[in-house]
Coordinates of N, CA and C in Angstrom, one line a residue:
M1 N -14.5 -13.1 15.4 CA -13.1 -12.0 15.3 C -13.8 -13.0 13.4
T2 N -13.4 -13.6 13.3 CA -13.8 -15.1 12.4 C -14.9 -14.5 11.4
T3 N -16.0 -14.2 11.4 CA -17.3 -14.3 11.6 C -17.2 -12.5 10.9
Y4 N -16.5 -11.8 11.1 CA -15.6 -10.3 10.9 C -15.2 -10.2 9.4
F5 N -13.6 -10.8 9.6 CA -13.4 -10.8 9.3 C -13.5 -12.0 7.5
T6 N -14.0 -12.8 8.0 CA -15.8 -13.0 6.0 C -15.9 -12.3 5.0
R7 N -16.6 -11.6 6.6 CA -17.7 -11.3 6.4 C -17.4 -9.8 5.1
T8 N -16.1 -9.1 5.7 CA -15.1 -8.1 5.5 C -15.4 -8.0 4.0
A9 N -14.5 -9.9 3.8 CA -13.4 -10.0 2.9 C -14.6 -9.9 2.0
L10 N -15.7 -10.7 2.1 CA -16.9 -11.3 0.9 C -16.9 -9.7 0.5
L11 N -17.5 -8.5 1.3 CA -18.1 -7.4 0.6 C -17.0 -7.5 0.0
I12 N -15.7 -6.6 0.2 CA -15.4 -6.1 -0.7 C -14.7 -7.4 -0.9
Y13 N -14.9 -8.4 -1.9 CA -14.0 -8.5 -3.0 C -15.4 -8.4 -4.3
G14 N -17.7 -8.4 -3.4 CA -17.9 -8.2 -4.7 C -17.9 -7.3 -5.0
L15 N -17.7 -5.5 -3.9 CA -17.0 -4.7 -4.4 C -15.9 -4.2 -5.3
L16 N -15.4 -5.5 -5.3 CA -14.8 -5.1 -6.5 C -15.2 -6.0 -7.7
L17 N -15.7 -7.1 -7.9 CA -16.5 -8.3 -8.8 C -16.7 -7.0 -9.7
S18 N -18.0 -6.2 -8.8 CA -19.5 -5.2 -9.2 C -18.1 -4.5 -10.0
S19 N -17.5 -3.6 -10.1 CA -16.7 -2.9 -10.3 C -15.9 -2.8 -11.7
F20 N -14.8 -4.3 -11.3 CA -14.9 -4.3 -12.8 C -16.1 -5.4 -13.7
G21 N -17.8 -5.5 -14.1 CA -18.7 -4.9 -14.7 C -18.6 -3.4 -15.1
F22 N -18.4 -2.2 -14.4 CA -18.8 -1.0 -14.8 C -18.0 -0.5 -15.3
C23 N -16.4 -0.6 -15.6 CA -15.6 -0.4 -16.6 C -14.2 -1.9 -16.3
Q24 N -15.1 -2.3 -17.3 CA -13.9 -3.3 -18.2 C -12.9 -3.2 -18.7
E25 N -12.8 -2.2 -19.3 CA -11.4 -1.2 -20.4 C -10.3 -0.7 -20.1
N26 N -9.1 -1.3 -20.1 CA -8.4 -0.5 -19.7 C -8.1 -1.6 -18.2
T27 N -8.8 -2.5 -17.2 CA -8.9 -2.4 -16.1 C -8.2 -4.2 -16.0
T28 N -7.9 -4.1 -14.9 CA -6.8 -5.4 -14.1 C -6.9 -5.7 -12.3
G29 N -6.9 -6.3 -11.7 CA -7.5 -6.6 -10.9 C -6.2 -7.0 -10.5
Y30 N -6.0 -7.2 -9.0 CA -4.6 -7.8 -8.1 C -5.4 -8.2 -6.3
F31 N -4.2 -9.2 -6.4 CA -4.5 -9.4 -4.9 C -3.1 -9.5 -4.3
Q32 N -2.7 -8.8 -3.0 CA -1.7 -8.8 -2.1 C -1.3 -8.7 -0.8
P33 N -1.3 -9.6 -0.9 CA -1.0 -10.1 0.4 C 0.5 -9.7 0.7
D34 N 0.8 -8.9 2.2 CA 2.4 -9.0 2.8 C 2.3 -9.1 4.2
I35 N 3.5 -9.5 4.6 CA 3.6 -9.3 6.0 C 4.6 -9.0 6.9
S36 N 4.4 -8.7 7.3 CA 5.5 -7.2 7.7 C 6.7 -7.4 9.2
L37 N 6.5 -6.9 9.4 CA 7.7 -7.5 10.8 C 8.1 -5.4 11.7
N38 N 7.6 -4.2 12.7 CA 8.2 -3.4 12.4 C 9.1 -3.9 14.6
Y39 N 10.7 -3.1 14.3 CA 11.4 -3.6 14.6 C 11.7 -2.3 15.2
K40 N 11.8 -1.8 17.3 CA 11.8 -0.8 17.8 C 13.1 -1.1 18.1
V41 N 13.8 0.2 18.0 CA 14.8 0.5 17.9 C 15.6 0.4 19.1
S42 N 14.6 2.0 19.0 CA 15.0 2.7 20.8 C 13.8 3.7 20.7
A43 N 13.4 4.8 21.4 CA 12.4 5.5 21.3 C 12.0 6.5 20.9
N44 N 13.1 6.4 19.4 CA 13.1 7.3 19.2 C 14.0 7.3 16.4
Y45 N 14.5 5.9 17.4 CA 14.7 4.9 16.2 C 14.0 3.0 15.8
S46 N 13.4 3.1 14.2 CA 12.8 1.5 14.9 C 13.0 1.3 13.0
H47 N 12.7 0.4 12.6 CA 13.4 -0.2 11.4 C 11.8 -2.0 10.8
N48 N 12.1 -1.1 10.0 CA 10.0 -1.8 9.3 C 10.9 -2.7 7.7
F49 N 10.8 -4.1 8.7 CA 10.6 -5.0 6.9 C 9.3 -6.4 6.7
K50 N 9.3 -5.9 5.2 CA 8.3 -6.4 5.0 C 8.4 -7.1 3.6
I51 N 7.8 -8.0 2.9 CA 7.5 -8.7 2.3 C 5.7 -9.1 1.3
A52 N 5.9 -9.0 0.3 CA 4.7 -8.6 -0.3 C 4.5 -9.7 -2.1
Q53 N 3.7 -10.4 -2.0 CA 3.5 -10.2 -3.3 C 2.3 -10.3 -3.6
R54 N 2.2 -9.6 -5.4 CA 1.1 -9.3 -6.2 C 1.1 -10.7 -6.9
A55 N -0.5 -10.8 -7.0 CA -0.8 -11.6 -8.2 C -2.1 -11.5 -9.0
Y56 N -2.6 -11.1 -10.1 CA -3.9 -11.2 -11.0 C -4.3 -12.2 -10.2
I57 N -5.7 -11.0 -10.4 CA -7.9 -11.5 -9.8 C -7.8 -12.2 -11.0
Y58 N -8.3 -10.5 -12.2 CA -9.0 -10.7 -13.6 C -7.3 -9.9 -14.0
E59 N -7.9 -9.5 -15.6 CA -7.2 -8.5 -17.1 C -7.7 -9.5 -17.9
D60 N -8.3 -9.1 -18.7 CA -9.7 -9.2 -19.5 C -11.0 -11.5 -19.1
D61 N -10.2 -11.8 -17.9 CA -10.7 -12.7 -17.8 C -10.5 -13.0 -16.4
F62 N -11.8 -13.5 -15.7 CA -11.0 -13.2 -14.3 C -9.6 -15.4 -13.6
L63 N -8.6 -14.8 -13.2 CA -7.3 -15.6 -13.0 C -6.4 -15.8 -11.5
Y64 N -5.7 -16.8 -11.7 CA -4.8 -16.7 -11.0 C -3.4 -16.6 -11.4
R65 N -2.7 -15.5 -11.3 CA -1.5 -15.5 -12.1 C -0.2 -14.8 -11.0
V66 N 1.3 -14.5 -10.4 CA 1.6 -14.5 -10.2 C 2.0 -12.6 -11.1
K67 N 2.4 -12.4 -10.3 CA 3.2 -10.7 -10.9 C 5.1 -10.3 -10.5
Q68 N 4.6 -10.5 -9.0 CA 5.5 -10.1 -8.2 C 5.9 -10.3 -6.8
L69 N 6.9 -11.0 -6.6 CA 7.6 -10.1 -5.3 C 8.4 -9.3 -4.9
D70 N 7.6 -8.7 -3.6 CA 8.4 -7.8 -3.4 C 9.0 -8.0 -1.5
I71 N 10.3 -7.3 -1.6 CA 10.7 -7.1 -0.2 C 11.2 -5.8 -0.1
S72 N 11.4 -5.2 1.2 CA 11.4 -4.0 1.5 C 12.5 -4.0 2.7
H73 N 12.6 -2.7 3.3 CA 13.6 -2.6 4.3 C 12.7 -1.5 4.5
F74 N 12.7 -0.2 5.3 CA 12.3 1.6 5.6 C 13.3 1.6 7.8
S75 N 14.3 2.2 7.5 CA 14.1 2.6 9.2 C 14.1 4.4 9.2
T76 N 12.8 4.4 10.1 CA 12.5 5.9 10.2 C 13.2 6.4 11.9
L77 N 13.5 7.2 12.2 CA 13.9 7.9 13.0 C 12.5 9.5 12.9
K78 N 12.7 9.9 14.6 CA 11.2 10.8 14.5 C 12.1 11.9 15.0
I79 N 11.8 12.7 14.4 CA 11.9 14.2 14.3 C 11.5 15.3 16.0
G80 N 11.0 14.5 15.9 CA 10.2 16.2 17.1 C 8.2 15.2 17.2
F81 N 8.0 16.0 18.3 CA 6.9 15.8 18.5 C 5.7 15.7 16.5
E82 N 5.7 14.0 17.0 CA 4.0 13.6 15.8 C 5.1 13.0 14.3
Q83 N 6.0 13.7 14.0 CA 6.8 13.4 12.9 C 8.2 12.6 12.9
S84 N 8.9 12.8 11.3 CA 9.6 11.3 11.6 C 9.8 12.0 10.4
L85 N 11.1 11.0 9.4 CA 12.4 11.1 8.9 C 12.9 9.3 8.0
A86 N 12.4 9.2 7.9 CA 12.4 7.3 7.3 C 13.1 7.3 5.8
L87 N 14.0 6.5 5.3 CA 15.2 5.9 4.6 C 14.4 4.7 4.0
G88 N 13.8 4.2 3.0 CA 13.8 2.6 2.7 C 14.0 2.7 1.1
L89 N 14.6 0.8 1.6 CA 15.3 0.4 0.0 C 14.4 -0.5 0.0
Q90 N 14.2 -1.1 -1.4 CA 13.2 -2.4 -2.1 C 13.9 -2.7 -2.8
Y91 N 13.9 -4.4 -3.6 CA 13.8 -5.0 -4.3 C 12.8 -6.3 -5.1
R92 N 12.8 -5.9 -6.7 CA 11.3 -6.6 -6.9 C 11.6 -7.2 -7.9
F93 N 11.0 -8.0 -7.6 CA 11.3 -9.5 -8.8 C 10.2 -10.2 -9.9
R94 N 11.0 -9.1 -10.0 CA 9.6 -9.5 -12.0 C 9.4 -10.1 -12.8
D95 N 11.2 -10.6 -12.9 CA 11.0 -10.7 -14.1 C 10.9 -13.1 -14.1
T96 N 11.3 -13.0 -12.5 CA 11.3 -14.5 -12.4 C 9.8 -15.3 -13.5
F97 N 8.8 -14.0 -12.7 CA 7.0 -14.6 -12.7 C 6.7 -13.8 -14.3
D98 N 7.1 -13.3 -14.9 CA 6.6 -12.3 -16.3 C 7.8 -12.0 -16.6
N99 N 7.5 -13.0 -17.9 CA 8.8 -13.0 -19.5 C 9.1 -11.4 -20.0
N100 N 8.1 -10.5 -19.4 CA 7.8 -9.0 -19.8 C 8.5 -8.3 -19.2
G101 N 8.3 -8.6 -17.8 CA 8.9 -7.9 -16.3 C 11.3 -7.6 -16.7
E102 N 10.2 -6.5 -16.0 CA 11.5 -6.6 -15.6 C 12.5 -6.6 -14.0
N103 N 13.1 -6.6 -13.2 CA 13.4 -6.1 -11.9 C 14.0 -5.1 -10.7
E104 N 13.6 -4.7 -9.6 CA 13.7 -2.6 -10.3 C 14.0 -2.9 -8.4
L105 N 15.4 -2.2 -8.4 CA 15.5 -1.6 -6.9 C 14.8 -0.2 -6.7
R106 N 14.9 -0.2 -5.5 CA 13.9 1.1 -5.0 C 14.2 2.3 -3.8
I107 N 14.5 3.1 -4.4 CA 15.1 4.0 -2.9 C 13.0 4.8 -2.8
T108 N 13.3 4.7 -1.1 CA 12.6 6.1 -0.7 C 13.2 6.3 0.3
E109 N 13.1 8.3 0.0 CA 13.2 9.4 0.9 C 11.6 10.3 1.5
Q110 N 10.4 9.7 2.6 CA 10.3 10.4 3.1 C 10.0 10.1 4.8
Y111 N 8.8 12.0 5.0 CA 8.1 12.4 5.8 C 7.7 12.2 5.7
K112 N 7.0 12.5 7.2 CA 5.5 12.1 8.2 C 5.4 13.1 8.8
L113 N 3.9 14.1 8.5 CA 3.7 14.4 9.6 C 2.3 13.8 10.9
S114 N 1.7 13.9 11.8 CA 1.1 12.9 12.1 C -0.1 14.3 13.1
R115 N -1.2 14.0 12.8 CA -1.9 15.3 14.3 C -3.7 13.9 14.4
V116 N -3.2 14.1 16.6 CA -4.5 12.6 17.2 C -5.6 14.3 17.4
Y117 N -6.8 13.8 17.1 CA -8.1 14.5 17.2 C -9.0 14.0 18.6
E118 N -8.6 13.3 19.8 CA -9.7 12.6 20.1 C -9.2 11.2 19.4
N119 N -10.0 10.4 19.4 CA -9.6 9.2 18.7 C -9.9 8.5 17.2
L120 N -9.2 10.0 16.2 CA -8.9 9.3 15.6 C -7.0 10.8 15.2
I121 N -6.9 9.4 13.6 CA -5.8 10.2 14.0 C -5.6 10.3 11.6
L122 N -5.0 11.7 11.8 CA -4.6 12.5 11.0 C -3.3 11.7 10.5
G123 N -3.1 12.0 9.5 CA -1.6 11.7 8.8 C -1.6 12.3 7.2
N124 N 0.2 12.8 7.5 CA 0.4 13.3 5.7 C 2.1 13.1 5.6
R125 N 1.8 12.2 4.2 CA 2.7 11.5 3.8 C 3.9 12.8 2.6
F126 N 5.0 12.5 3.0 CA 5.5 12.8 1.2 C 6.7 11.7 1.5
R127 N 6.7 11.5 0.5 CA 8.0 10.4 -0.5 C 8.5 11.3 -2.6
A128 N 9.9 10.8 -2.4 CA 10.3 10.8 -3.4 C 10.7 9.3 -3.3
E129 N 10.6 8.8 -5.0 CA 11.6 7.6 -4.8 C 12.0 7.4 -5.8
Q130 N 13.2 7.1 -5.5 CA 14.2 6.6 -7.7 C 13.7 4.6 -7.4
R131 N 13.0 4.7 -8.8 CA 13.3 3.9 -9.6 C 14.2 2.9 -10.8
I132 N 14.9 2.3 -9.4 CA 16.1 1.8 -11.0 C 15.8 0.3 -11.7
S133 N 15.8 0.3 -12.7 CA 15.1 -1.2 -14.1 C 16.7 -1.0 -14.9
P134 N 16.7 -1.9 -15.6 CA 17.8 -1.8 -16.5 C 17.2 -1.2 -17.1
S135 N 16.3 -1.4 -18.1 CA 16.0 0.1 -18.8 C 15.9 1.1 -19.1
S136 N 15.4 2.1 -18.1 CA 15.1 3.3 -17.0 C 14.9 2.9 -15.9
T137 N 14.8 4.3 -16.1 CA 14.9 5.2 -13.9 C 14.1 6.4 -13.9
T138 N 13.8 5.9 -13.4 CA 11.6 7.1 -13.1 C 12.2 7.7 -11.5
H139 N 11.4 8.8 -11.6 CA 11.5 10.3 -9.8 C 10.0 9.2 -10.2
R140 N 9.6 9.1 -8.7 CA 8.5 9.3 -8.4 C 8.0 9.8 -7.1
F141 N 7.0 10.9 -6.9 CA 6.6 11.9 -5.4 C 5.6 12.0 -5.7
R142 N 5.1 11.0 -4.2 CA 3.9 10.5 -3.5 C 3.1 11.5 -2.5
Y143 N 1.7 12.4 -2.3 CA 1.5 12.4 -1.0 C 0.2 11.7 -1.2
R144 N 0.3 11.1 0.2 CA -0.6 10.5 0.8 C -1.2 11.0 2.2
L145 N -2.8 11.6 2.1 CA -3.5 11.5 2.7 C -4.1 11.0 4.1
S146 N -4.2 11.1 5.2 CA -5.3 9.8 5.6 C -5.4 9.9 7.1
I147 N -6.1 8.8 7.6 CA -6.9 8.8 8.8 C -7.3 7.5 9.5
E148 N -7.1 6.9 10.1 CA -7.6 5.9 11.0 C -7.9 6.4 12.3
V149 N -9.2 5.3 12.7 CA -10.2 4.9 13.8 C -10.4 4.3 14.5
P150 N -10.5 3.9 16.1 CA -11.0 2.4 16.6 C -12.3 2.2 15.9
L151 N -12.8 1.9 15.6 CA -14.6 1.6 15.2 C -15.2 0.9 17.3
K152 N -14.4 0.9 17.4 CA -15.6 0.5 19.4 C -14.0 1.9 20.1
G153 N -15.8 2.4 20.9 CA -15.3 3.2 21.5 C -13.4 4.1 21.7
E154 N -12.3 4.9 22.7 CA -12.5 6.0 22.3 C -10.8 5.5 21.7
K155 N -10.8 4.1 21.9 CA -9.2 4.0 22.4 C -9.2 2.9 21.6
L156 N -8.4 2.2 20.8 CA -8.1 0.7 20.8 C -7.6 0.2 21.6
D157 N -8.1 -1.5 21.8 CA -8.4 -2.8 23.2 C -8.1 -3.9 21.7
I158 N -7.7 -4.9 23.0 CA -6.7 -5.6 21.4 C -8.3 -6.8 22.0
G159 N -8.1 -7.3 20.6 CA -9.2 -7.5 20.1 C -10.6 -6.5 19.5
E160 N -10.4 -5.4 19.2 CA -11.0 -4.5 19.2 C -11.0 -4.2 17.2
P161 N -11.5 -3.2 16.4 CA -11.6 -3.0 14.9 C -11.1 -2.2 14.5
Y162 N -10.5 -2.0 14.1 CA -10.4 -0.5 13.1 C -10.9 0.1 12.0
F163 N -10.5 1.5 11.9 CA -10.7 1.8 10.2 C -9.9 2.8 9.9
S164 N -9.1 2.7 8.7 CA -8.4 3.1 8.1 C -9.0 4.2 6.3
A165 N -8.5 5.0 5.7 CA -8.3 5.6 4.3 C -7.8 6.3 4.2
S166 N -7.2 6.0 2.3 CA -6.5 7.8 2.5 C -6.5 7.6 1.2
T167 N -6.6 9.1 0.5 CA -6.2 8.8 -0.7 C -5.3 9.3 -2.0
E168 N -4.4 9.2 -2.2 CA -2.8 9.8 -2.5 C -1.9 10.1 -4.1
S169 N -1.3 11.1 -4.8 CA -1.5 11.8 -5.2 C 0.4 10.9 -5.7
L170 N 0.0 10.6 -7.4 CA 2.1 10.2 -7.3 C 1.5 11.4 -9.2
L171 N 3.0 11.6 -9.0 CA 4.0 12.3 -9.3 C 4.9 11.1 -10.2
S172 N 5.0 10.7 -12.0 CA 6.8 10.4 -12.4 C 7.2 10.7 -13.6
I173 N 8.5 10.4 -13.2 CA 8.9 11.5 -14.5 C 9.5 10.6 -14.6
S174 N 10.9 10.2 -16.2 CA 11.7 10.0 -16.6 C 12.0 10.4 -18.3
K175 N 13.8 10.4 -18.2 CA 13.4 10.9 -19.6 C 12.7 10.3 -20.9
S176 N 12.3 8.5 -20.9 CA 12.4 7.9 -22.2 C 10.5 8.1 -21.6
E177 N 9.7 9.0 -20.9 CA 8.1 8.9 -21.1 C 7.6 10.1 -20.6
K178 N 6.4 10.4 -21.0 CA 6.0 11.4 -21.0 C 5.0 11.6 -19.0
Q179 N 5.2 12.9 -18.8 CA 5.1 12.7 -17.0 C 3.4 11.9 -16.9
I180 N 3.4 10.7 -16.0 CA 2.1 10.2 -15.8 C 1.8 10.7 -14.3
Y181 N 0.9 11.0 -14.0 CA -0.1 10.8 -12.8 C -0.8 10.3 -12.2
D182 N -1.0 10.1 -11.0 CA -1.6 8.5 -10.6 C -2.9 9.1 -9.0
Q183 N -3.8 8.9 -9.5 CA -4.7 8.7 -7.8 C -4.9 7.1 -7.4
R184 N -4.8 7.3 -6.1 CA -4.9 5.7 -5.4 C -6.0 6.3 -4.7
L185 N -7.5 5.5 -3.6 CA -7.4 5.4 -3.2 C -7.9 3.9 -2.4
T186 N -8.3 3.4 -1.0 CA -7.4 2.7 0.0 C -8.3 2.7 0.9
S187 N -8.8 1.6 1.3 CA -9.2 1.7 2.9 C -9.6 -0.1 3.6
H188 N -8.3 0.2 4.7 CA -8.5 -0.6 5.7 C -9.7 -1.7 7.0
L189 N -10.1 -2.3 6.9 CA -10.8 -2.4 8.0 C -9.2 -3.3 8.9
G190 N -9.3 -3.1 10.3 CA -8.1 -4.0 10.9 C -8.7 -4.6 12.1
W191 N -7.6 -5.4 12.7 CA -8.4 -5.9 14.3 C -6.9 -5.6 15.1
L192 N -7.2 -5.9 16.5 CA -5.8 -5.7 17.0 C -5.9 -6.6 17.7
L193 N -5.3 -8.0 16.8 CA -5.2 -8.7 18.2 C -4.6 -9.7 19.4
N194 N -3.7 -8.2 19.4 CA -2.7 -8.8 20.8 C -1.9 -8.0 20.2
R195 N -1.3 -7.8 21.5 CA -0.2 -6.4 21.7 C 0.9 -6.2 20.2
E196 N 1.5 -7.0 19.9 CA 1.9 -7.5 19.3 C 1.7 -7.7 17.1
T197 N 0.2 -7.5 17.3 CA -0.1 -8.4 16.4 C -1.4 -7.4 15.7
K198 N -0.7 -6.4 14.4 CA -2.5 -6.2 13.1 C -2.4 -7.7 12.1
L199 N -4.1 -8.0 12.0 CA -4.4 -8.2 11.0 C -5.5 -6.9 10.3
E200 N -5.0 -6.8 8.7 CA -6.0 -6.0 8.2 C -5.7 -6.4 6.9
V201 N -7.7 -6.4 6.6 CA -8.3 -6.1 4.8 C -9.0 -5.5 4.5
G202 N -8.1 -5.2 3.3 CA -8.6 -4.1 2.4 C -9.2 -4.0 1.3
A203 N -8.7 -2.9 0.5 CA -9.2 -3.0 -0.9 C -8.6 -1.5 -1.7
E204 N -8.6 -1.1 -2.7 CA -7.8 -0.5 -2.9 C -7.7 -0.4 -5.3
Y205 N -7.9 1.4 -5.1 CA -8.5 1.8 -6.3 C -7.2 2.7 -6.9
R206 N -6.5 2.1 -8.4 CA -5.8 3.0 -8.6 C -6.0 4.2 -10.3
A207 N -6.6 5.0 -10.0 CA -6.7 5.5 -11.6 C -5.2 6.0 -12.3
E208 N -4.5 4.7 -13.1 CA -2.9 5.2 -13.2 C -3.3 5.9 -14.6
N209 N -1.7 7.3 -14.7 CA -1.9 7.8 -16.6 C -2.9 8.1 -16.3
Y210 N -3.8 9.4 -16.0 CA -5.5 9.3 -16.1 C -5.0 10.8 -17.0
T211 N -3.8 11.2 -17.1 CA -4.2 12.7 -17.9 C -4.6 11.9 -19.5
Q212 N -4.2 10.5 -19.5 CA -4.0 10.7 -20.7 C -4.8 9.0 -21.7
T213 N -4.5 8.1 -20.6 CA -5.0 7.3 -20.8 C -5.2 6.4 -20.2
T214 N -6.0 5.9 -19.1 CA -6.3 6.0 -17.7 C -6.4 4.5 -17.9
E215 N -6.2 4.4 -16.5 CA -5.6 2.8 -16.5 C -6.0 1.9 -15.1
H216 N -7.5 1.5 -15.0 CA -8.4 1.2 -13.3 C -8.1 -0.3 -14.1
I217 N -7.0 0.2 -11.9 CA -6.7 -1.3 -11.4 C -7.1 -1.5 -10.2
F218 N -7.7 -2.1 -9.9 CA -8.0 -2.9 -8.3 C -7.8 -3.3 -7.6
F219 N -6.9 -3.7 -6.3 CA -6.2 -4.4 -5.3 C -7.8 -4.9 -3.9
L220 N -7.8 -6.4 -4.1 CA -7.9 -6.7 -2.9 C -7.2 -7.6 -2.1
L221 N -6.7 -6.2 -0.8 CA -6.2 -6.0 -0.3 C -5.5 -7.8 1.3
T222 N -4.7 -7.7 2.4 CA -4.2 -8.5 3.8 C -3.4 -7.9 3.8
S223 N -3.6 -7.7 5.3 CA -2.2 -7.8 5.8 C -2.7 -8.4 6.7
L224 N -0.6 -9.1 7.6 CA -0.5 -9.4 9.1 C 0.8 -9.1 9.6
I225 N 0.3 -7.5 10.4 CA 2.0 -6.8 10.6 C 2.5 -7.3 12.6
F226 N 4.2 -7.3 12.4 CA 4.5 -8.1 14.3 C 4.8 -6.6 13.9
S227 N 4.8 -6.7 15.9 CA 5.5 -4.9 15.6 C 6.5 -6.2 17.5
L228 N 7.7 -5.3 17.5 CA 8.1 -6.2 18.1 C 8.8 -5.3 19.4

């Protein structure tokens, strides 16, 4: 399992480095590890707690510098077969690490619909967000289409890997700026370490503000997920 993890991390990191070589202009690279806890209160109601750090690994040159720290909570209610509603609250600590940054409070409303086709899970997620900072309030609308599939056998067993991928479209609206359109492409390779723990490593590409001056954003992602 360690060999799988090491090879995958090196492969993803290599792909990110090669991507920088093709589009260095308006390009930023980040490393973003996170730890989350899923807590099931009842059959239809659950909580999610998450802490994530974001650090620069490329900005005109290769470096390592922390940009922000995020703490978030989601409450999720199942409302029907493979459907759920959720309400989220997140606080972003940025001005501690970035002299030009602002802290942010984010409120999120979410609807999710999933379908299972044999061993493949297809997910649709809709989100509306209110991003509140000292200088402005931004309303953001998001739609994500995702897939998840085990890489060995018909179902995911302990110690086995799985693969997930998603594409997400975003629209941001505020009084102080023009409408901003973003697109995200994400993939993860994960392992079910035991019944309560998952480990994931992945990469993400973001084309931000692509109708005006496109910003190319690359992420190297790691996640440790606990479930109770």
